[in-house]
Amino acid sequence: GQANIGVIGLAVMGSNLARNLASREGNTVAVYNRTYARTEELMQEHGDAGFIASEDIDGFVASLSKPRTAIIMVQAGKGTDAVIDQLAERFEEGDIIVDGGNANFHDTIRREHDLREKGLNFVGTGISGGEEGALNGPSIMPGGSKEAWETLGPILKSIAAVAEGEPCVTHIGSDGAGHFVKMVHNGIEYADMQLIAESYDLLRRVGGYSVEQLVQVFDEWNKGDLESYLIEITGEVLKQQDADTGKPLVDVIRDEAGSKGTGVWTVQNAVGLGIPVSGIGEAVFARAVSSKPTQRAAVQRSVENRPDIAEVPDSFADDVRAALYASKVVAYAQGFDLIIAGAEEYDWDIDLGAVAKIWRGGCIIRAQFLNRIVEAYDKNPALESLLVDPYFADAVAEGEAAWRRIVGIAVASGIPAPGFSSALAYYDSLASDRLPAALIQGQRDFFGAHTYQRIDKDGTFHTLWSDDDRREVEQEPST
Ligand code: NDP
């Protein structure tokens, strides 16, 4: 074999990734796709990149030099399993199978385990940046063994996006760590998009901003500490005029947000791990609410039945910006908490600063903001929460009054801002010296004898709640 790397699956992502690989010095790229027509298409359009194309899987495997390294870019789930089986039958000890699809990290853990037993290296790898990223440099989040990383690292570094002079790829941790972090990345992406959407909605419906004015606002925001790909494309989306009607395109797009499910995975896993990713949760739920047209129509109120739009201060746009920034800090803090919890649960050694670093380029959530997160974990890798890093603590404190004003205005005006308000509730919960959880413990003990702990004594307590026998008894610690 003469190819040092191969790509299986030549749809949007695979073909672009193959082209990216082929464009780097020293690479010869083998390509294969189940349906040969796709391979032919790639060869016709970009054959001069020097691919070695195969019509069948045997030819593909034979075209790879040893240790063989193949990146799978096919439909996540069954498609990926099918291709892994085909490769596993043909690959030999020491060869490397990379899954670059959006796999569920639980699948990745299973696959890595099964393939390791056969002596094969399996590297589940998150790849973010869509089509454009795959071609010009994505953010890459590989899991798998350290040994596989030795071989794979240089290749991935050569095709990754570059941010501040560094390639946006790092070995995240063993087995499913890469896909887990990619999952959290997507969850944060949901939260970030929701917060931007709420900002837009408030500015427009409460602040009375026109779409043209909003383009200016987002342009302006993109020059400050909110500078990011998502803010930039928001301006671009708002700029777009519909050719048919001459209206802003955003006004003719149905207001029902779709999703491919990685946000749901993030929330499901967070719930299982007991991590309150409320920002991501609200974003997932907001998309779900938007996609219930019948229910929405049934509950919709007539204009005269809606709350009056609240008066807005002159500082309204700045206030919204501050609320967006503070809520964004919360969403990222929660996302990183989830990574910490995942690392603990699945025994991964994840460098949080390194994760923030590789998200600075190539991926959808790339932003200036991530530099602050890198600095925060540089200063203190054991940070209790991003919210207590001095830089973020100051930033949130500075915006706090505005954040509260905006949530108040949204509530009074009947404009949903679940991202802003739940982020604020989360912040206020952490910041409270005492929570009503004490009452909940009392309720739990009342109906289920679930016991409680006291602030003034060690031990586990249960109260005998019936009227004639109200007293507290100490429980034997249960195991
Ligand atoms: P799709 O997810 O649309 O998958 C299509 C590809 O999968 C085709 O090459 C298809 O082959 C192949 N395939 C499906 N089932 C099988 C099977 N049983 N055996 C062999 N091949 C099969 O392609 P995308 O390029 O959009 O995405 C590829 C992967 O990358 C997915 O896991 C996706 O989630 C992930 N991803 C996508 C991003 C994006 O922006 N699109 C971003 C990041 C990751 P055939 O031509 O024969 O049908």
mmCIF file of N, CA, C and O in Angstrom, residues 281-357:
data_model
loop_
_atom_site.group_PDB
_atom_site.id
_atom_site.type_symbol
_atom_site.label_atom_id
_atom_site.label_comp_id
_atom_site.label_asym_id
_atom_site.label_seq_id
_atom_site.Cartn_x
_atom_site.Cartn_y
_atom_site.Cartn_z
ATOM 1 N N GLY A 281 -30.009 22.894 28.577
ATOM 2 C CA GLY A 281 -31.351 22.331 28.688
ATOM 3 C C GLY A 281 -32.407 23.284 28.155
ATOM 4 O O GLY A 281 -33.269 22.899 27.361
ATOM 5 N N GLU A 282 -32.333 24.546 28.558
ATOM 6 C CA GLU A 282 -33.319 25.528 28.086
ATOM 7 C C GLU A 282 -33.246 25.672 26.570
ATOM 8 O O GLU A 282 -34.262 25.857 25.904
ATOM 9 N N ALA A 283 -32.045 25.599 26.039
ATOM 10 C CA ALA A 283 -31.879 25.744 24.587
ATOM 11 C C ALA A 283 -32.519 24.568 23.855
ATOM 12 O O ALA A 283 -33.200 24.740 22.832
ATOM 13 N N VAL A 284 -32.314 23.368 24.389
ATOM 14 C CA VAL A 284 -32.913 22.181 23.777
ATOM 15 C C VAL A 284 -34.437 22.270 23.881
ATOM 16 O O VAL A 284 -35.164 22.026 22.910
ATOM 17 N N PHE A 285 -34.922 22.662 25.054
ATOM 18 C CA PHE A 285 -36.372 22.761 25.249
ATOM 19 C C PHE A 285 -36.977 23.877 24.397
ATOM 20 O O PHE A 285 -38.096 23.750 23.896
ATOM 21 N N ALA A 286 -36.252 24.983 24.265
ATOM 22 C CA ALA A 286 -36.778 26.091 23.461
ATOM 23 C C ALA A 286 -36.976 25.647 22.009
ATOM 24 O O ALA A 286 -37.970 25.999 21.369
ATOM 25 N N ARG A 287 -36.029 24.839 21.499
ATOM 26 C CA ARG A 287 -36.210 24.319 20.138
ATOM 27 C C ARG A 287 -37.430 23.400 20.098
ATOM 28 O O ARG A 287 -38.208 23.421 19.132
ATOM 29 N N ALA A 288 -37.587 22.601 21.155
ATOM 30 C CA ALA A 288 -38.717 21.667 21.191
ATOM 31 C C ALA A 288 -40.041 22.432 21.225
ATOM 32 O O ALA A 288 -40.980 22.100 20.492
ATOM 33 N N VAL A 289 -40.119 23.476 22.045
ATOM 34 C CA VAL A 289 -41.348 24.279 22.115
ATOM 35 C C VAL A 289 -41.640 24.892 20.747
ATOM 36 O O VAL A 289 -42.779 24.859 20.265
ATOM 37 N N SER A 290 -40.600 25.412 20.123
ATOM 38 C CA SER A 290 -40.809 26.081 18.832
ATOM 39 C C SER A 290 -41.378 25.116 17.798
ATOM 40 O O SER A 290 -42.098 25.513 16.887
ATOM 41 N N SER A 291 -41.059 23.846 17.956
ATOM 42 C CA SER A 291 -41.466 22.853 16.960
ATOM 43 C C SER A 291 -42.784 22.160 17.302
ATOM 44 O O SER A 291 -43.006 21.031 16.901
ATOM 45 N N LYS A 292 -43.622 22.850 18.058
ATOM 46 C CA LYS A 292 -44.962 22.326 18.371
ATOM 47 C C LYS A 292 -46.014 23.291 17.829
ATOM 48 O O LYS A 292 -46.690 23.984 18.598
ATOM 49 N N PRO A 293 -46.168 23.362 16.513
ATOM 50 C CA PRO A 293 -47.042 24.394 15.926
ATOM 51 C C PRO A 293 -48.499 24.279 16.374
ATOM 52 O O PRO A 293 -49.139 25.315 16.606
ATOM 53 N N THR A 294 -48.998 23.064 16.527
ATOM 54 C CA THR A 294 -50.412 22.925 16.893
ATOM 55 C C THR A 294 -50.641 23.431 18.310
ATOM 56 O O THR A 294 -51.592 24.169 18.576
ATOM 57 N N GLN A 295 -49.757 23.019 19.203
ATOM 58 C CA GLN A 295 -49.878 23.462 20.583
ATOM 59 C C GLN A 295 -49.709 24.982 20.673
ATOM 60 O O GLN A 295 -50.461 25.655 21.387
ATOM 61 N N ARG A 296 -48.746 25.490 19.944
ATOM 62 C CA ARG A 296 -48.535 26.939 19.974
ATOM 63 C C ARG A 296 -49.766 27.673 19.476
ATOM 64 O O ARG A 296 -50.188 28.666 20.070
ATOM 65 N N ALA A 297 -50.361 27.180 18.406
ATOM 66 C CA ALA A 297 -51.552 27.840 17.851
ATOM 67 C C ALA A 297 -52.697 27.803 18.862
ATOM 68 O O ALA A 297 -53.463 28.775 18.998
ATOM 69 N N ALA A 298 -52.788 26.694 19.596
ATOM 70 C CA ALA A 298 -53.884 26.548 20.560
ATOM 71 C C ALA A 298 -53.741 27.519 21.728
ATOM 72 O O ALA A 298 -54.734 28.001 22.268
ATOM 73 N N VAL A 299 -52.515 27.797 22.113
ATOM 74 C CA VAL A 299 -52.301 28.632 23.297
ATOM 75 C C VAL A 299 -52.093 30.105 22.918
ATOM 76 O O VAL A 299 -52.202 30.995 23.751
ATOM 77 N N GLN A 300 -51.816 30.354 21.659
ATOM 78 C CA GLN A 300 -51.492 31.714 21.218
ATOM 79 C C GLN A 300 -52.553 32.728 21.641
ATOM 80 O O GLN A 300 -53.745 32.443 21.583
ATOM 81 N N ARG A 301 -52.081 33.882 22.074
ATOM 82 C CA ARG A 301 -53.025 34.907 22.530
ATOM 83 C C ARG A 301 -53.160 35.998 21.477
ATOM 84 O O ARG A 301 -52.231 36.291 20.741
ATOM 85 N N SER A 302 -54.334 36.598 21.470
ATOM 86 C CA SER A 302 -54.542 37.698 20.547
ATOM 87 C C SER A 302 -53.725 38.896 21.031
ATOM 88 O O SER A 302 -53.372 38.982 22.209
ATOM 89 N N VAL A 303 -53.449 39.786 20.113
ATOM 90 C CA VAL A 303 -52.565 40.916 20.416
ATOM 91 C C VAL A 303 -53.062 41.697 21.635
ATOM 92 O O VAL A 303 -52.275 42.044 22.526
ATOM 93 N N GLU A 304 -54.377 41.907 21.691
ATOM 94 C CA GLU A 304 -54.899 42.742 22.793
ATOM 95 C C GLU A 304 -54.826 42.031 24.155
ATOM 96 O O GLU A 304 -54.938 42.655 25.196
ATOM 97 N N ASN A 305 -54.627 40.726 24.116
ATOM 98 C CA ASN A 305 -54.535 39.963 25.365
ATOM 99 C C ASN A 305 -53.102 39.794 25.869
ATOM 100 O O ASN A 305 -52.875 39.107 26.856
ATOM 101 N N ARG A 306 -52.183 40.378 25.143
ATOM 102 C CA ARG A 306 -50.787 40.189 25.554
ATOM 103 C C ARG A 306 -50.360 41.286 26.530
ATOM 104 O O ARG A 306 -50.919 42.382 26.489
ATOM 105 N N PRO A 307 -49.383 40.978 27.368
ATOM 106 C CA PRO A 307 -48.889 42.024 28.271
ATOM 107 C C PRO A 307 -48.331 43.195 27.460
ATOM 108 O O PRO A 307 -47.846 42.997 26.337
ATOM 109 N N ASP A 308 -48.415 44.386 28.038
ATOM 110 C CA ASP A 308 -47.820 45.543 27.363
ATOM 111 C C ASP A 308 -46.299 45.396 27.364
ATOM 112 O O ASP A 308 -45.722 44.867 28.306
ATOM 113 N N ILE A 309 -45.732 45.866 26.288
ATOM 114 C CA ILE A 309 -44.272 45.878 26.212
ATOM 115 C C ILE A 309 -43.739 46.892 27.226
ATOM 116 O O ILE A 309 -44.204 48.033 27.271
ATOM 117 N N ALA A 310 -42.787 46.456 28.026
ATOM 118 C CA ALA A 310 -42.259 47.329 29.084
ATOM 119 C C ALA A 310 -41.480 48.503 28.498
ATOM 120 O O ALA A 310 -40.987 48.438 27.367
ATOM 121 N N GLU A 311 -41.408 49.560 29.283
ATOM 122 C CA GLU A 311 -40.541 50.693 28.937
ATOM 123 C C GLU A 311 -39.098 50.220 28.950
ATOM 124 O O GLU A 311 -38.725 49.424 29.822
ATOM 125 N N VAL A 312 -38.316 50.682 28.026
ATOM 126 C CA VAL A 312 -36.911 50.265 28.056
ATOM 127 C C VAL A 312 -35.999 51.447 28.366
ATOM 128 O O VAL A 312 -36.271 52.573 27.951
ATOM 129 N N PRO A 313 -34.937 51.169 29.089
ATOM 130 C CA PRO A 313 -33.975 52.241 29.377
ATOM 131 C C PRO A 313 -33.164 52.579 28.122
ATOM 132 O O PRO A 313 -33.113 51.784 27.182
ATOM 133 N N ASP A 314 -32.530 53.743 28.130
ATOM 134 C CA ASP A 314 -31.673 54.125 26.998
ATOM 135 C C ASP A 314 -30.560 53.117 26.791
ATOM 136 O O ASP A 314 -30.063 52.937 25.684
ATOM 137 N N SER A 315 -30.192 52.497 27.880
ATOM 138 C CA SER A 315 -29.066 51.553 27.816
ATOM 139 C C SER A 315 -29.506 50.180 27.323
ATOM 140 O O SER A 315 -28.758 49.208 27.462
ATOM 141 N N PHE A 316 -30.699 50.063 26.745
ATOM 142 C CA PHE A 316 -31.273 48.745 26.467
ATOM 143 C C PHE A 316 -30.329 47.796 25.713
ATOM 144 O O PHE A 316 -30.090 46.669 26.139
ATOM 145 N N ALA A 317 -29.780 48.260 24.605
ATOM 146 C CA ALA A 317 -28.918 47.366 23.805
ATOM 147 C C ALA A 317 -27.695 46.950 24.607
ATOM 148 O O ALA A 317 -27.274 45.779 24.561
ATOM 149 N N ASP A 318 -27.128 47.881 25.366
ATOM 150 C CA ASP A 318 -25.974 47.536 26.210
ATOM 151 C C ASP A 318 -26.377 46.551 27.297
ATOM 152 O O ASP A 318 -25.613 45.649 27.651
ATOM 153 N N ASP A 319 -27.577 46.750 27.831
ATOM 154 C CA ASP A 319 -28.070 45.830 28.863
ATOM 155 C C ASP A 319 -28.227 44.420 28.288
ATOM 156 O O ASP A 319 -27.860 43.433 28.928
ATOM 157 N N VAL A 320 -28.792 44.345 27.096
ATOM 158 C CA VAL A 320 -28.971 43.032 26.465
ATOM 159 C C VAL A 320 -27.600 42.385 26.248
ATOM 160 O O VAL A 320 -27.410 41.192 26.496
ATOM 161 N N ARG A 321 -26.665 43.197 25.809
ATOM 162 C CA ARG A 321 -25.312 42.672 25.580
ATOM 163 C C ARG A 321 -24.720 42.110 26.887
ATOM 164 O O ARG A 321 -24.137 41.035 26.917
ATOM 165 N N ALA A 322 -24.922 42.836 27.964
ATOM 166 C CA ALA A 322 -24.399 42.386 29.266
ATOM 167 C C ALA A 322 -25.091 41.095 29.713
ATOM 168 O O ALA A 322 -24.452 40.178 30.249
ATOM 169 N N ALA A 323 -26.410 41.038 29.493
ATOM 170 C CA ALA A 323 -27.165 39.831 29.869
ATOM 171 C C ALA A 323 -26.689 38.641 29.048
ATOM 172 O O ALA A 323 -26.525 37.528 29.552
ATOM 173 N N LEU A 324 -26.444 38.893 27.773
ATOM 174 C CA LEU A 324 -25.948 37.833 26.888
ATOM 175 C C LEU A 324 -24.591 37.341 27.369
ATOM 176 O O LEU A 324 -24.345 36.135 27.480
ATOM 177 N N TYR A 325 -23.726 38.277 27.690
ATOM 178 C CA TYR A 325 -22.376 37.884 28.110
ATOM 179 C C TYR A 325 -22.421 37.075 29.409
ATOM 180 O O TYR A 325 -21.811 36.007 29.509
ATOM 181 N N ALA A 326 -23.169 37.569 30.379
ATOM 182 C CA ALA A 326 -23.231 36.880 31.673
ATOM 183 C C ALA A 326 -23.848 35.492 31.519
ATOM 184 O O ALA A 326 -23.360 34.509 32.092
ATOM 185 N N SER A 327 -24.913 35.401 30.723
ATOM 186 C CA SER A 327 -25.573 34.107 30.527
ATOM 187 C C SER A 327 -24.653 33.142 29.800
ATOM 188 O O SER A 327 -24.673 31.927 30.031
ATOM 189 N N LYS A 328 -23.840 33.702 28.918
ATOM 190 C CA LYS A 328 -22.889 32.878 28.179
ATOM 191 C C LYS A 328 -21.819 32.324 29.120
ATOM 192 O O LYS A 328 -21.448 31.151 29.025
ATOM 193 N N VAL A 329 -21.373 33.129 30.042
ATOM 194 C CA VAL A 329 -20.405 32.648 31.034
ATOM 195 C C VAL A 329 -21.013 31.474 31.804
ATOM 196 O O VAL A 329 -20.363 30.442 32.020
ATOM 197 N N VAL A 330 -22.286 31.619 32.183
ATOM 198 C CA VAL A 330 -22.967 30.542 32.916
ATOM 199 C C VAL A 330 -23.024 29.270 32.061
ATOM 200 O O VAL A 330 -22.699 28.176 32.529
ATOM 201 N N ALA A 331 -23.416 29.414 30.799
ATOM 202 C CA ALA A 331 -23.549 28.236 29.926
ATOM 203 C C ALA A 331 -22.207 27.506 29.789
ATOM 204 O O ALA A 331 -22.154 26.272 29.832
ATOM 205 N N TYR A 332 -21.136 28.257 29.632
ATOM 206 C CA TYR A 332 -19.817 27.634 29.515
ATOM 207 C C TYR A 332 -19.383 27.030 30.844
ATOM 208 O O TYR A 332 -18.794 25.944 30.878
ATOM 209 N N ALA A 333 -19.663 27.722 31.928
ATOM 210 C CA ALA A 333 -19.311 27.190 33.251
ATOM 211 C C ALA A 333 -19.994 25.840 33.445
ATOM 212 O O ALA A 333 -19.380 24.869 33.903
ATOM 213 N N GLN A 334 -21.252 25.768 33.064
ATOM 214 C CA GLN A 334 -22.001 24.517 33.211
ATOM 215 C C GLN A 334 -21.437 23.435 32.291
ATOM 216 O O GLN A 334 -21.309 22.270 32.687
ATOM 217 N N GLY A 335 -21.113 23.809 31.075
ATOM 218 C CA GLY A 335 -20.546 22.852 30.124
ATOM 219 C C GLY A 335 -19.226 22.272 30.632
ATOM 220 O O GLY A 335 -18.991 21.062 30.564
ATOM 221 N N PHE A 336 -18.372 23.133 31.155
ATOM 222 C CA PHE A 336 -17.097 22.642 31.687
ATOM 223 C C PHE A 336 -17.326 21.782 32.931
ATOM 224 O O PHE A 336 -16.605 20.801 33.146
ATOM 225 N N ASP A 337 -18.322 22.127 33.728
ATOM 226 C CA ASP A 337 -18.665 21.259 34.867
ATOM 227 C C ASP A 337 -19.027 19.857 34.383
ATOM 228 O O ASP A 337 -18.680 18.857 35.014
ATOM 229 N N LEU A 338 -19.733 19.801 33.266
ATOM 230 C CA LEU A 338 -20.130 18.505 32.718
ATOM 231 C C LEU A 338 -18.903 17.717 32.246
ATOM 232 O O LEU A 338 -18.818 16.499 32.440
ATOM 233 N N ILE A 339 -17.949 18.409 31.656
ATOM 234 C CA ILE A 339 -16.723 17.724 31.232
ATOM 235 C C ILE A 339 -15.986 17.171 32.452
ATOM 236 O O ILE A 339 -15.505 16.031 32.447
ATOM 237 N N ILE A 340 -15.936 17.968 33.504
ATOM 238 C CA ILE A 340 -15.264 17.517 34.730
ATOM 239 C C ILE A 340 -15.960 16.263 35.275
ATOM 240 O O ILE A 340 -15.309 15.278 35.643
ATOM 241 N N ALA A 341 -17.298 16.297 35.287
ATOM 242 C CA ALA A 341 -18.052 15.159 35.821
ATOM 243 C C ALA A 341 -17.874 13.927 34.941
ATOM 244 O O ALA A 341 -17.738 12.802 35.440
ATOM 245 N N GLY A 342 -17.869 14.119 33.626
ATOM 246 C CA GLY A 342 -17.675 13.004 32.697
ATOM 247 C C GLY A 342 -16.296 12.385 32.890
ATOM 248 O O GLY A 342 -16.136 11.165 32.926
ATOM 249 N N ALA A 343 -15.294 13.239 33.052
ATOM 250 C CA ALA A 343 -13.927 12.759 33.237
ATOM 251 C C ALA A 343 -13.835 11.903 34.502
ATOM 252 O O ALA A 343 -13.163 10.868 34.522
ATOM 253 N N GLU A 344 -14.541 12.348 35.534
ATOM 254 C CA GLU A 344 -14.515 11.602 36.785
ATOM 255 C C GLU A 344 -15.233 10.258 36.632
ATOM 256 O O GLU A 344 -14.723 9.216 37.035
ATOM 257 N N GLU A 345 -16.384 10.305 36.008
ATOM 258 C CA GLU A 345 -17.203 9.097 35.869
ATOM 259 C C GLU A 345 -16.514 8.048 34.983
ATOM 260 O O GLU A 345 -16.559 6.861 35.272
ATOM 261 N N TYR A 346 -15.915 8.498 33.898
ATOM 262 C CA TYR A 346 -15.382 7.548 32.917
ATOM 263 C C TYR A 346 -13.858 7.433 32.981
ATOM 264 O O TYR A 346 -13.239 6.856 32.101
ATOM 265 N N ASP A 347 -13.289 8.056 33.994
ATOM 266 C CA ASP A 347 -11.867 7.908 34.233
ATOM 267 C C ASP A 347 -11.009 8.469 33.100
ATOM 268 O O ASP A 347 -10.118 7.803 32.585
ATOM 269 N N TRP A 348 -11.305 9.680 32.711
ATOM 270 C CA TRP A 348 -10.505 10.364 31.698
ATOM 271 C C TRP A 348 -9.704 11.459 32.369
ATOM 272 O O TRP A 348 -10.175 12.105 33.311
ATOM 273 N N ASP A 349 -8.517 11.681 31.828
ATOM 274 C CA ASP A 349 -7.679 12.760 32.334
ATOM 275 C C ASP A 349 -7.777 13.901 31.325
ATOM 276 O O ASP A 349 -7.067 13.917 30.331
ATOM 277 N N ILE A 350 -8.701 14.824 31.573
ATOM 278 C CA ILE A 350 -8.951 15.867 30.578
ATOM 279 C C ILE A 350 -8.391 17.207 31.043
ATOM 280 O O ILE A 350 -8.661 17.660 32.150
ATOM 281 N N ASP A 351 -7.605 17.831 30.171
ATOM 282 C CA ASP A 351 -7.032 19.150 30.444
ATOM 283 C C ASP A 351 -8.027 20.208 29.946
ATOM 284 O O ASP A 351 -8.177 20.428 28.745
ATOM 285 N N LEU A 352 -8.711 20.857 30.882
ATOM 286 C CA LEU A 352 -9.799 21.779 30.504
ATOM 287 C C LEU A 352 -9.290 22.965 29.696
ATOM 288 O O LEU A 352 -9.938 23.423 28.750
ATOM 289 N N GLY A 353 -8.116 23.465 30.073
ATOM 290 C CA GLY A 353 -7.536 24.580 29.330
ATOM 291 C C GLY A 353 -7.256 24.183 27.882
ATOM 292 O O GLY A 353 -7.492 24.961 26.953
ATOM 293 N N ALA A 354 -6.790 22.948 27.708
ATOM 294 C CA ALA A 354 -6.488 22.471 26.356
ATOM 295 C C ALA A 354 -7.765 22.341 25.534
ATOM 296 O O ALA A 354 -7.771 22.591 24.323
ATOM 297 N N VAL A 355 -8.865 21.965 26.190
ATOM 298 C CA VAL A 355 -10.146 21.884 25.487
ATOM 299 C C VAL A 355 -10.567 23.277 25.016
ATOM 300 O O VAL A 355 -10.933 23.472 23.854
ATOM 301 N N ALA A 356 -10.482 24.250 25.916
ATOM 302 C CA ALA A 356 -10.846 25.628 25.534
ATOM 303 C C ALA A 356 -9.964 26.098 24.368
ATOM 304 O O ALA A 356 -10.435 26.771 23.450
ATOM 305 N N LYS A 357 -8.690 25.712 24.405
ATOM 306 C CA LYS A 357 -7.752 26.119 23.340
ATOM 307 C C LYS A 357 -8.174 25.604 21.973
ATOM 308 O O LYS A 357 -8.149 26.342 20.992
#
